[in-house]
PDB file of C-alpha atoms in Angstrom:
ATOM      1  CA  MET K   1     -25.313 -69.062 -35.137  1.00 50.00           C
ATOM      2  CA  LYS K   2     -28.476 -66.967 -35.412  1.00 42.00           C
ATOM      3  CA  LYS K   3     -29.114 -68.766 -31.281  1.00 44.00           C
ATOM      4  CA  ASN K   4     -25.485 -67.743 -30.631  1.00 46.00           C
ATOM      5  CA  LEU K   5     -25.876 -64.445 -31.811  1.00 40.00           C
ATOM      6  CA  ILE K   6     -28.669 -63.915 -30.617  1.00 40.00           C
ATOM      7  CA  SER K   7     -27.247 -64.439 -27.288  1.00 45.00           C
ATOM      8  CA  ARG K   8     -24.586 -62.491 -28.023  1.00 44.00           C
ATOM      9  CA  GLN K   9     -26.218 -59.076 -28.510  1.00 43.00           C
ATOM     10  CA  THR K  10     -28.865 -59.761 -26.174  1.00 40.00           C
ATOM     11  CA  LEU K  11     -25.641 -59.948 -22.418  1.00 40.00           C
ATOM     12  CA  VAL K  12     -24.488 -56.825 -24.794  1.00 39.00           C
ATOM     13  CA  THR K  13     -27.576 -55.178 -24.438  1.00 39.00           C
ATOM     14  CA  ARG K  14     -27.980 -56.263 -20.786  1.00 42.00           C
ATOM     15  CA  ALA K  15     -24.582 -54.882 -19.689  1.00 41.00           C
ATOM     16  CA  ALA K  16     -25.052 -51.966 -21.188  1.00 42.00           C
ATOM     17  CA  ALA K  17     -27.923 -51.214 -18.909  1.00 42.00           C
ATOM     18  CA  LEU K  18     -26.663 -52.721 -15.836  1.00 41.00           C
ATOM     19  CA  ALA K  19     -23.468 -50.176 -16.422  1.00 44.00           C
ATOM     20  CA  ALA K  20     -25.877 -47.595 -17.473  1.00 44.00           C
ATOM     21  CA  VAL K  21     -27.503 -47.694 -14.503  1.00 44.00           C
ATOM     22  CA  ALA K  22     -24.498 -47.967 -12.319  1.00 43.00           C
ATOM     23  CA  LEU K  23     -22.600 -44.867 -13.469  1.00 43.00           C
ATOM     24  CA  LEU K  24     -24.780 -42.920 -13.836  1.00 46.00           C
ATOM     25  CA  GLY K  25     -25.959 -44.015  -9.997  1.00 45.00           C
ATOM     26  CA  THR K  26     -21.883 -43.275  -8.862  1.00 43.00           C
ATOM     27  CA  GLN K  27     -22.214 -39.454 -11.097  1.00 43.00           C
ATOM     28  CA  ILE K  28     -25.608 -38.689  -8.725  1.00 40.00           C
ATOM     29  CA  ALA K  29     -23.208 -39.663  -5.519  1.00 40.00           C
ATOM     30  CA  ALA K  30     -20.391 -37.766  -6.309  1.00 40.00           C
ATOM     31  CA  CYS K  31     -22.436 -35.073  -6.731  1.00 41.00           C
ATOM     32  CA  THR K  32     -24.085 -35.290  -2.952  1.00 38.00           C
ATOM     33  CA  THR K  33     -22.083 -33.683  -0.252  1.00 41.00           C
ATOM     34  CA  THR K  34     -24.054 -34.369   2.928  1.00 44.00           C
ATOM     35  CA  SER K  35     -22.937 -36.755   5.481  1.00 46.00           C
ATOM     36  CA  PRO K  36     -25.026 -39.722   6.488  1.00 47.00           C
ATOM     37  CA  ASN K  37     -25.703 -38.880   9.466  1.00 47.00           C
ATOM     38  CA  ALA K  38     -27.228 -35.535   7.809  1.00 43.00           C
ATOM     39  CA  GLN K  39     -29.243 -37.867   5.418  1.00 46.00           C
ATOM     40  CA  GLY K  40     -30.628 -39.474   7.994  1.00 44.00           C
ATOM     41  CA  SER K  41     -32.943 -36.087   8.798  1.00 44.00           C
ATOM     42  CA  ASP K  42     -33.015 -34.985   5.022  1.00 46.00           C
ATOM     43  CA  VAL K  43     -35.224 -38.214   4.253  1.00 46.00           C
ATOM     44  CA  MET K  44     -38.379 -36.409   3.478  1.00 55.00           C
ATOM     45  CA  SER K  45     -41.428 -38.734   3.588  1.00 80.00           C
ATOM     46  CA  SER K  46     -43.405 -39.814   0.649  1.00 81.00           C
ATOM     47  CA  THR K  47     -46.603 -37.108   1.793  1.00 86.00           C
ATOM     48  CA  ASN K  48     -43.417 -33.848   1.809  1.00 91.00           C
ATOM     49  CA  LYS K  49     -41.415 -35.648  -1.560  1.00 91.00           C
ATOM     50  CA  HIS K  50     -44.975 -35.484  -3.653  1.00 93.00           C
ATOM     51  CA  ALA K  51     -45.876 -31.400  -2.374  1.00 94.00           C
ATOM     52  CA  THR K  52     -42.210 -30.875  -3.224  1.00 94.00           C
ATOM     53  CA  THR K  53     -41.814 -32.557  -6.470  1.00 95.00           C
ATOM     54  CA  ASN K  54     -46.200 -30.655  -7.644  1.00 96.00           C
ATOM     55  CA  SER K  55     -44.470 -28.052  -6.537  1.00 96.00           C
ATOM     56  CA  GLN K  56     -41.366 -28.437  -8.842  1.00 96.00           C
ATOM     57  CA  ALA K  57     -44.138 -28.835 -11.816  1.00 97.00           C
ATOM     58  CA  ASP K  58     -45.648 -25.975 -11.256  1.00 97.00           C
ATOM     59  CA  SER K  59     -42.205 -24.604 -12.417  1.00 96.00           C
ATOM     60  CA  VAL K  60     -41.513 -26.152 -14.794  1.00 96.00           C
ATOM     61  CA  LEU K  61     -45.052 -25.319 -15.998  1.00 97.00           C
ATOM     62  CA  SER K  62     -44.938 -21.751 -16.175  1.00 96.00           C
ATOM     63  CA  ARG K  63     -41.595 -21.972 -17.335  1.00 94.00           C
ATOM     64  CA  LEU K  64     -43.331 -24.506 -20.642  1.00 94.00           C
ATOM     65  CA  TYR K  65     -46.511 -21.077 -21.485  1.00 95.00           C
ATOM     66  CA  THR K  66     -43.953 -18.137 -21.366  1.00 93.00           C
ATOM     67  CA  THR K  67     -41.338 -20.237 -24.056  1.00 91.00           C
ATOM     68  CA  ALA K  68     -44.274 -21.739 -26.235  1.00 91.00           C
ATOM     69  CA  ASN K  69     -47.335 -19.623 -27.295  1.00 91.00           C
ATOM     70  CA  GLY K  70     -49.874 -21.857 -27.055  1.00 92.00           C
ATOM     71  CA  SER K  71     -48.874 -24.545 -24.660  1.00 94.00           C
ATOM     72  CA  ARG K  72     -50.944 -23.660 -21.977  1.00 94.00           C
ATOM     73  CA  ASP K  73     -53.933 -24.071 -24.406  1.00 94.00           C
ATOM     74  CA  LEU K  74     -52.861 -27.737 -24.958  1.00 95.00           C
ATOM     75  CA  VAL K  75     -52.539 -28.064 -20.580  1.00 96.00           C
ATOM     76  CA  ALA K  76     -55.692 -27.148 -20.498  1.00 95.00           C
ATOM     77  CA  ARG K  77     -56.953 -29.007 -22.819  1.00 95.00           C
ATOM     78  CA  ALA K  78     -54.928 -32.212 -22.225  1.00 96.00           C
ATOM     79  CA  LYS K  79     -56.663 -35.471 -20.621  1.00 97.00           C
ATOM     80  CA  GLY K  80     -53.668 -36.242 -19.060  1.00 97.00           C
ATOM     81  CA  VAL K  81     -50.137 -34.447 -18.333  1.00 98.00           C
ATOM     82  CA  LEU K  82     -47.248 -35.893 -16.787  1.00 98.00           C
ATOM     83  CA  VAL K  83     -44.306 -33.541 -15.050  1.00 98.00           C
ATOM     84  CA  PHE K  84     -40.342 -34.680 -14.927  1.00 97.00           C
ATOM     85  CA  PRO K  85     -39.418 -31.526 -13.308  1.00 96.00           C
ATOM     86  CA  SER K  86     -35.422 -32.864 -13.781  1.00 93.00           C
ATOM     87  CA  VAL K  87     -34.888 -35.990 -15.753  1.00 91.00           C
ATOM     88  CA  LEU K  88     -30.496 -36.065 -15.261  1.00 87.00           C
ATOM     89  CA  ASN K  89     -28.635 -38.058 -18.564  1.00 74.00           C
ATOM     90  CA  ALA K  90     -24.948 -39.423 -17.288  1.00 65.00           C
ATOM     91  CA  GLY K  91     -22.442 -41.233 -18.839  1.00 54.00           C
ATOM     92  CA  PHE K  92     -19.732 -41.308 -21.064  1.00 50.00           C
ATOM     93  CA  VAL K  93     -19.889 -44.124 -24.527  1.00 50.00           C
ATOM     94  CA  VAL K  94     -22.872 -46.279 -21.349  1.00 53.00           C
ATOM     95  CA  GLY K  95     -25.120 -43.472 -20.740  1.00 61.00           C
ATOM     96  CA  GLY K  96     -28.826 -43.441 -18.494  1.00 75.00           C
ATOM     97  CA  GLN K  97     -31.391 -41.481 -17.332  1.00 79.00           C
ATOM     98  CA  TYR K  98     -33.358 -41.239 -14.327  1.00 89.00           C
ATOM     99  CA  GLY K  99     -36.148 -38.899 -13.106  1.00 93.00           C
ATOM    100  CA  GLU K 100     -38.985 -38.409 -10.634  1.00 95.00           C
ATOM    101  CA  GLY K 101     -42.182 -36.680 -11.910  1.00 97.00           C
ATOM    102  CA  VAL K 102     -45.824 -36.555 -11.264  1.00 97.00           C
ATOM    103  CA  LEU K 103     -49.758 -37.292 -13.990  1.00 98.00           C
ATOM    104  CA  ARG K 104     -52.138 -34.388 -12.731  1.00 97.00           C
ATOM    105  CA  THR K 105     -55.131 -34.068 -14.903  1.00 94.00           C
ATOM    106  CA  GLY K 106     -55.290 -30.315 -17.586  1.00 90.00           C
ATOM    107  CA  GLY K 107     -56.895 -29.326 -14.345  1.00 89.00           C
ATOM    108  CA  GLY K 108     -53.536 -29.866 -12.643  1.00 92.00           C
ATOM    109  CA  ARG K 109     -55.415 -31.958  -9.356  1.00 94.00           C
ATOM    110  CA  PRO K 110     -52.720 -35.383  -8.378  1.00 95.00           C
ATOM    111  CA  LEU K 111     -53.368 -38.975 -10.384  1.00 95.00           C
ATOM    112  CA  GLY K 112     -50.276 -40.549  -9.299  1.00 95.00           C
ATOM    113  CA  TYR K 113     -46.357 -40.274  -9.216  1.00 96.00           C
ATOM    114  CA  TYR K 114     -43.763 -41.483 -12.650  1.00 96.00           C
ATOM    115  CA  ASN K 115     -40.201 -42.462 -12.106  1.00 94.00           C
ATOM    116  CA  ILE K 116     -38.277 -41.800 -15.811  1.00 91.00           C
ATOM    117  CA  ALA K 117     -35.121 -44.552 -16.479  1.00 83.00           C
ATOM    118  CA  SER K 118     -33.523 -45.397 -19.776  1.00 71.00           C
ATOM    119  CA  ALA K 119     -29.991 -46.991 -20.505  1.00 64.00           C
ATOM    120  CA  SER K 120     -27.977 -46.245 -24.081  1.00 57.00           C
ATOM    121  CA  VAL K 121     -24.652 -46.674 -25.999  1.00 51.00           C
ATOM    122  CA  GLY K 122     -23.101 -43.868 -27.988  1.00 49.00           C
ATOM    123  CA  PHE K 123     -21.721 -41.087 -27.351  1.00 46.00           C
ATOM    124  CA  GLN K 124     -21.689 -38.502 -24.644  1.00 50.00           C
ATOM    125  CA  ALA K 125     -19.976 -36.846 -22.310  1.00 51.00           C
ATOM    126  CA  GLY K 126     -20.614 -35.198 -18.480  1.00 53.00           C
ATOM    127  CA  ALA K 127     -24.549 -34.806 -17.265  1.00 57.00           C
ATOM    128  CA  GLN K 128     -27.271 -33.020 -17.902  1.00 75.00           C
ATOM    129  CA  SER K 129     -30.618 -31.762 -16.678  1.00 84.00           C
ATOM    130  CA  ARG K 130     -33.814 -31.263 -18.279  1.00 89.00           C
ATOM    131  CA  ALA K 131     -37.630 -31.229 -17.895  1.00 94.00           C
ATOM    132  CA  LEU K 132     -39.529 -33.239 -19.706  1.00 95.00           C
ATOM    133  CA  ILE K 133     -43.394 -33.118 -20.281  1.00 96.00           C
ATOM    134  CA  ILE K 134     -46.018 -35.034 -21.703  1.00 97.00           C
ATOM    135  CA  LEU K 135     -49.766 -34.201 -22.904  1.00 97.00           C
ATOM    136  CA  PHE K 136     -51.562 -37.111 -23.079  1.00 98.00           C
ATOM    137  CA  MET K 137     -54.235 -35.614 -25.552  1.00 97.00           C
ATOM    138  CA  THR K 138     -56.701 -38.280 -25.816  1.00 97.00           C
ATOM    139  CA  ASP K 139     -59.045 -40.399 -23.105  1.00 97.00           C
ATOM    140  CA  GLU K 140     -57.744 -43.716 -24.818  1.00 97.00           C
ATOM    141  CA  ALA K 141     -54.346 -42.680 -24.652  1.00 97.00           C
ATOM    142  CA  LEU K 142     -54.416 -41.726 -20.626  1.00 97.00           C
ATOM    143  CA  GLN K 143     -56.185 -45.137 -20.070  1.00 96.00           C
ATOM    144  CA  LYS K 144     -53.817 -47.120 -21.983  1.00 96.00           C
ATOM    145  CA  PHE K 145     -50.647 -44.973 -19.818  1.00 96.00           C
ATOM    146  CA  GLN K 146     -52.443 -45.954 -16.486  1.00 95.00           C
ATOM    147  CA  ASN K 147     -53.410 -49.195 -17.157  1.00 94.00           C
ATOM    148  CA  SER K 148     -49.662 -50.630 -18.340  1.00 92.00           C
ATOM    149  CA  GLN K 149     -47.691 -52.621 -16.354  1.00 87.00           C
ATOM    150  CA  GLY K 150     -43.893 -50.208 -17.371  1.00 90.00           C
ATOM    151  CA  TRP K 151     -45.132 -47.378 -20.138  1.00 94.00           C
ATOM    152  CA  THR K 152     -41.989 -46.943 -22.603  1.00 92.00           C
ATOM    153  CA  ALA K 153     -42.185 -44.042 -25.034  1.00 91.00           C
ATOM    154  CA  GLY K 154     -42.019 -45.296 -29.195  1.00 88.00           C
ATOM    155  CA  VAL K 155     -43.028 -48.741 -28.938  1.00 91.00           C
ATOM    156  CA  ASP K 156     -46.371 -48.654 -26.338  1.00 93.00           C
ATOM    157  CA  ALA K 157     -47.623 -45.383 -28.033  1.00 94.00           C
ATOM    158  CA  THR K 158     -45.193 -42.792 -30.019  1.00 93.00           C
ATOM    159  CA  VAL K 159     -44.984 -39.249 -28.506  1.00 93.00           C
ATOM    160  CA  ALA K 160     -44.743 -36.017 -31.061  1.00 92.00           C
ATOM    161  CA  LEU K 161     -42.063 -33.711 -29.706  1.00 90.00           C
ATOM    162  CA  ALA K 162     -44.115 -30.714 -29.555  1.00 87.00           C
ATOM    163  CA  LYS K 163     -42.750 -28.024 -32.680  1.00 82.00           C
ATOM    164  CA  ILE K 164     -42.203 -24.345 -32.917  1.00 82.00           C
ATOM    165  CA  GLY K 165     -43.067 -22.433 -35.660  1.00 78.00           C
ATOM    166  CA  ALA K 166     -41.264 -19.550 -36.723  1.00 74.00           C
ATOM    167  CA  ASN K 167     -44.837 -17.460 -34.859  1.00 79.00           C
ATOM    168  CA  GLY K 168     -42.813 -18.831 -31.512  1.00 79.00           C
ATOM    169  CA  ALA K 169     -46.016 -20.856 -31.191  1.00 84.00           C
ATOM    170  CA  VAL K 170     -46.478 -24.914 -31.007  1.00 88.00           C
ATOM    171  CA  ASP K 171     -46.547 -26.264 -34.871  1.00 85.00           C
ATOM    172  CA  THR K 172     -50.121 -26.921 -35.116  1.00 84.00           C
ATOM    173  CA  ASN K 173     -49.896 -30.420 -36.507  1.00 86.00           C
ATOM    174  CA  THR K 174     -48.587 -31.027 -33.533  1.00 85.00           C
ATOM    175  CA  ALA K 175     -51.305 -29.612 -31.454  1.00 88.00           C
ATOM    176  CA  GLN K 176     -53.702 -32.057 -32.810  1.00 92.00           C
ATOM    177  CA  GLN K 177     -51.401 -35.333 -31.992  1.00 94.00           C
ATOM    178  CA  PRO K 178     -52.830 -37.999 -29.190  1.00 96.00           C
ATOM    179  CA  ILE K 179     -49.886 -37.741 -27.949  1.00 97.00           C
ATOM    180  CA  ILE K 180     -47.070 -34.670 -27.076  1.00 95.00           C
ATOM    181  CA  GLY K 181     -44.147 -33.908 -25.471  1.00 94.00           C
ATOM    182  CA  PHE K 182     -41.684 -31.062 -24.552  1.00 93.00           C
ATOM    183  CA  ASN K 183     -38.127 -31.189 -24.405  1.00 91.00           C
ATOM    184  CA  LEU K 184     -37.371 -28.100 -22.072  1.00 91.00           C
ATOM    185  CA  THR K 185     -34.165 -26.777 -20.760  1.00 87.00           C
ATOM    186  CA  ASN K 186     -32.974 -23.846 -18.521  1.00 83.00           C
ATOM    187  CA  ALA K 187     -32.469 -22.102 -22.051  1.00 82.00           C
ATOM    188  CA  GLY K 188     -35.682 -23.788 -24.128  1.00 83.00           C
ATOM    189  CA  LEU K 189     -36.877 -26.177 -26.314  1.00 84.00           C
ATOM    190  CA  MET K 190     -34.805 -29.330 -26.943  1.00 77.00           C
ATOM    191  CA  ALA K 191     -34.548 -29.171 -31.212  1.00 68.00           C
ATOM    192  CA  GLY K 192     -34.439 -32.791 -32.168  1.00 63.00           C
ATOM    193  CA  ALA K 193     -33.871 -34.821 -28.643  1.00 69.00           C
ATOM    194  CA  SER K 194     -35.855 -37.578 -29.020  1.00 75.00           C
ATOM    195  CA  ILE K 195     -37.586 -39.606 -25.858  1.00 83.00           C
ATOM    196  CA  GLU K 196     -37.418 -42.689 -27.459  1.00 84.00           C
ATOM    197  CA  GLY K 197     -36.393 -46.176 -25.310  1.00 85.00           C
ATOM    198  CA  THR K 198     -37.620 -43.986 -22.576  1.00 88.00           C
ATOM    199  CA  LYS K 199     -39.841 -46.691 -19.721  1.00 92.00           C
ATOM    200  CA  ILE K 200     -41.954 -45.287 -16.891  1.00 95.00           C
ATOM    201  CA  THR K 201     -42.795 -47.157 -14.322  1.00 95.00           C
ATOM    202  CA  LYS K 202     -45.345 -45.695 -11.652  1.00 94.00           C
ATOM    203  CA  GLN K 203     -44.183 -45.000  -8.184  1.00 92.00           C
ATOM    204  CA  ASN K 204     -45.380 -47.625  -4.649  1.00 84.00           C
ATOM    205  CA  ASN K 205     -46.102 -44.720  -2.945  1.00 70.00           C
TER     206      ASN K 205
END
């Protein structure tokens, strides 16, 4: 009986994940107005795509610095800075998220390029976009991330989401954690938003 229950739960989870990916792809496609002929000319080489990602990452970090006092110092001290300039969340009952980003040193040198993806079940309407910044403050935390074949927040490591104090600065306790995360929208930092279950994998190129 237990085996049957586990099997059913596994099937439901897999079905939800597949539905989320399909739904997210449909919604992204619906937002695309480029004609088939134009799409061929719009395909960027990996070099150009990475240059765009880095430029967008610079803009995101600039917004972070003006939003959270003390964040510039944290980034400078970080052993690794993972920036996803745009993470798209889409869905209704079954949802998913996807984004592309860059891992850098605290000084800004690129170390690699990554994808972020996850599926979820629960009420969620429409599509939303946000930037995600993850700071690896220790060599150990960074090495574990780089050596992983697929790193999941909340499973492979705990990510302490940044809290902002009354003075507008990053909370002292947060700043002492080995891995710190920031969810950033056009309106500012997202309070109470979790990134647990978010899977991050390295791009092949």
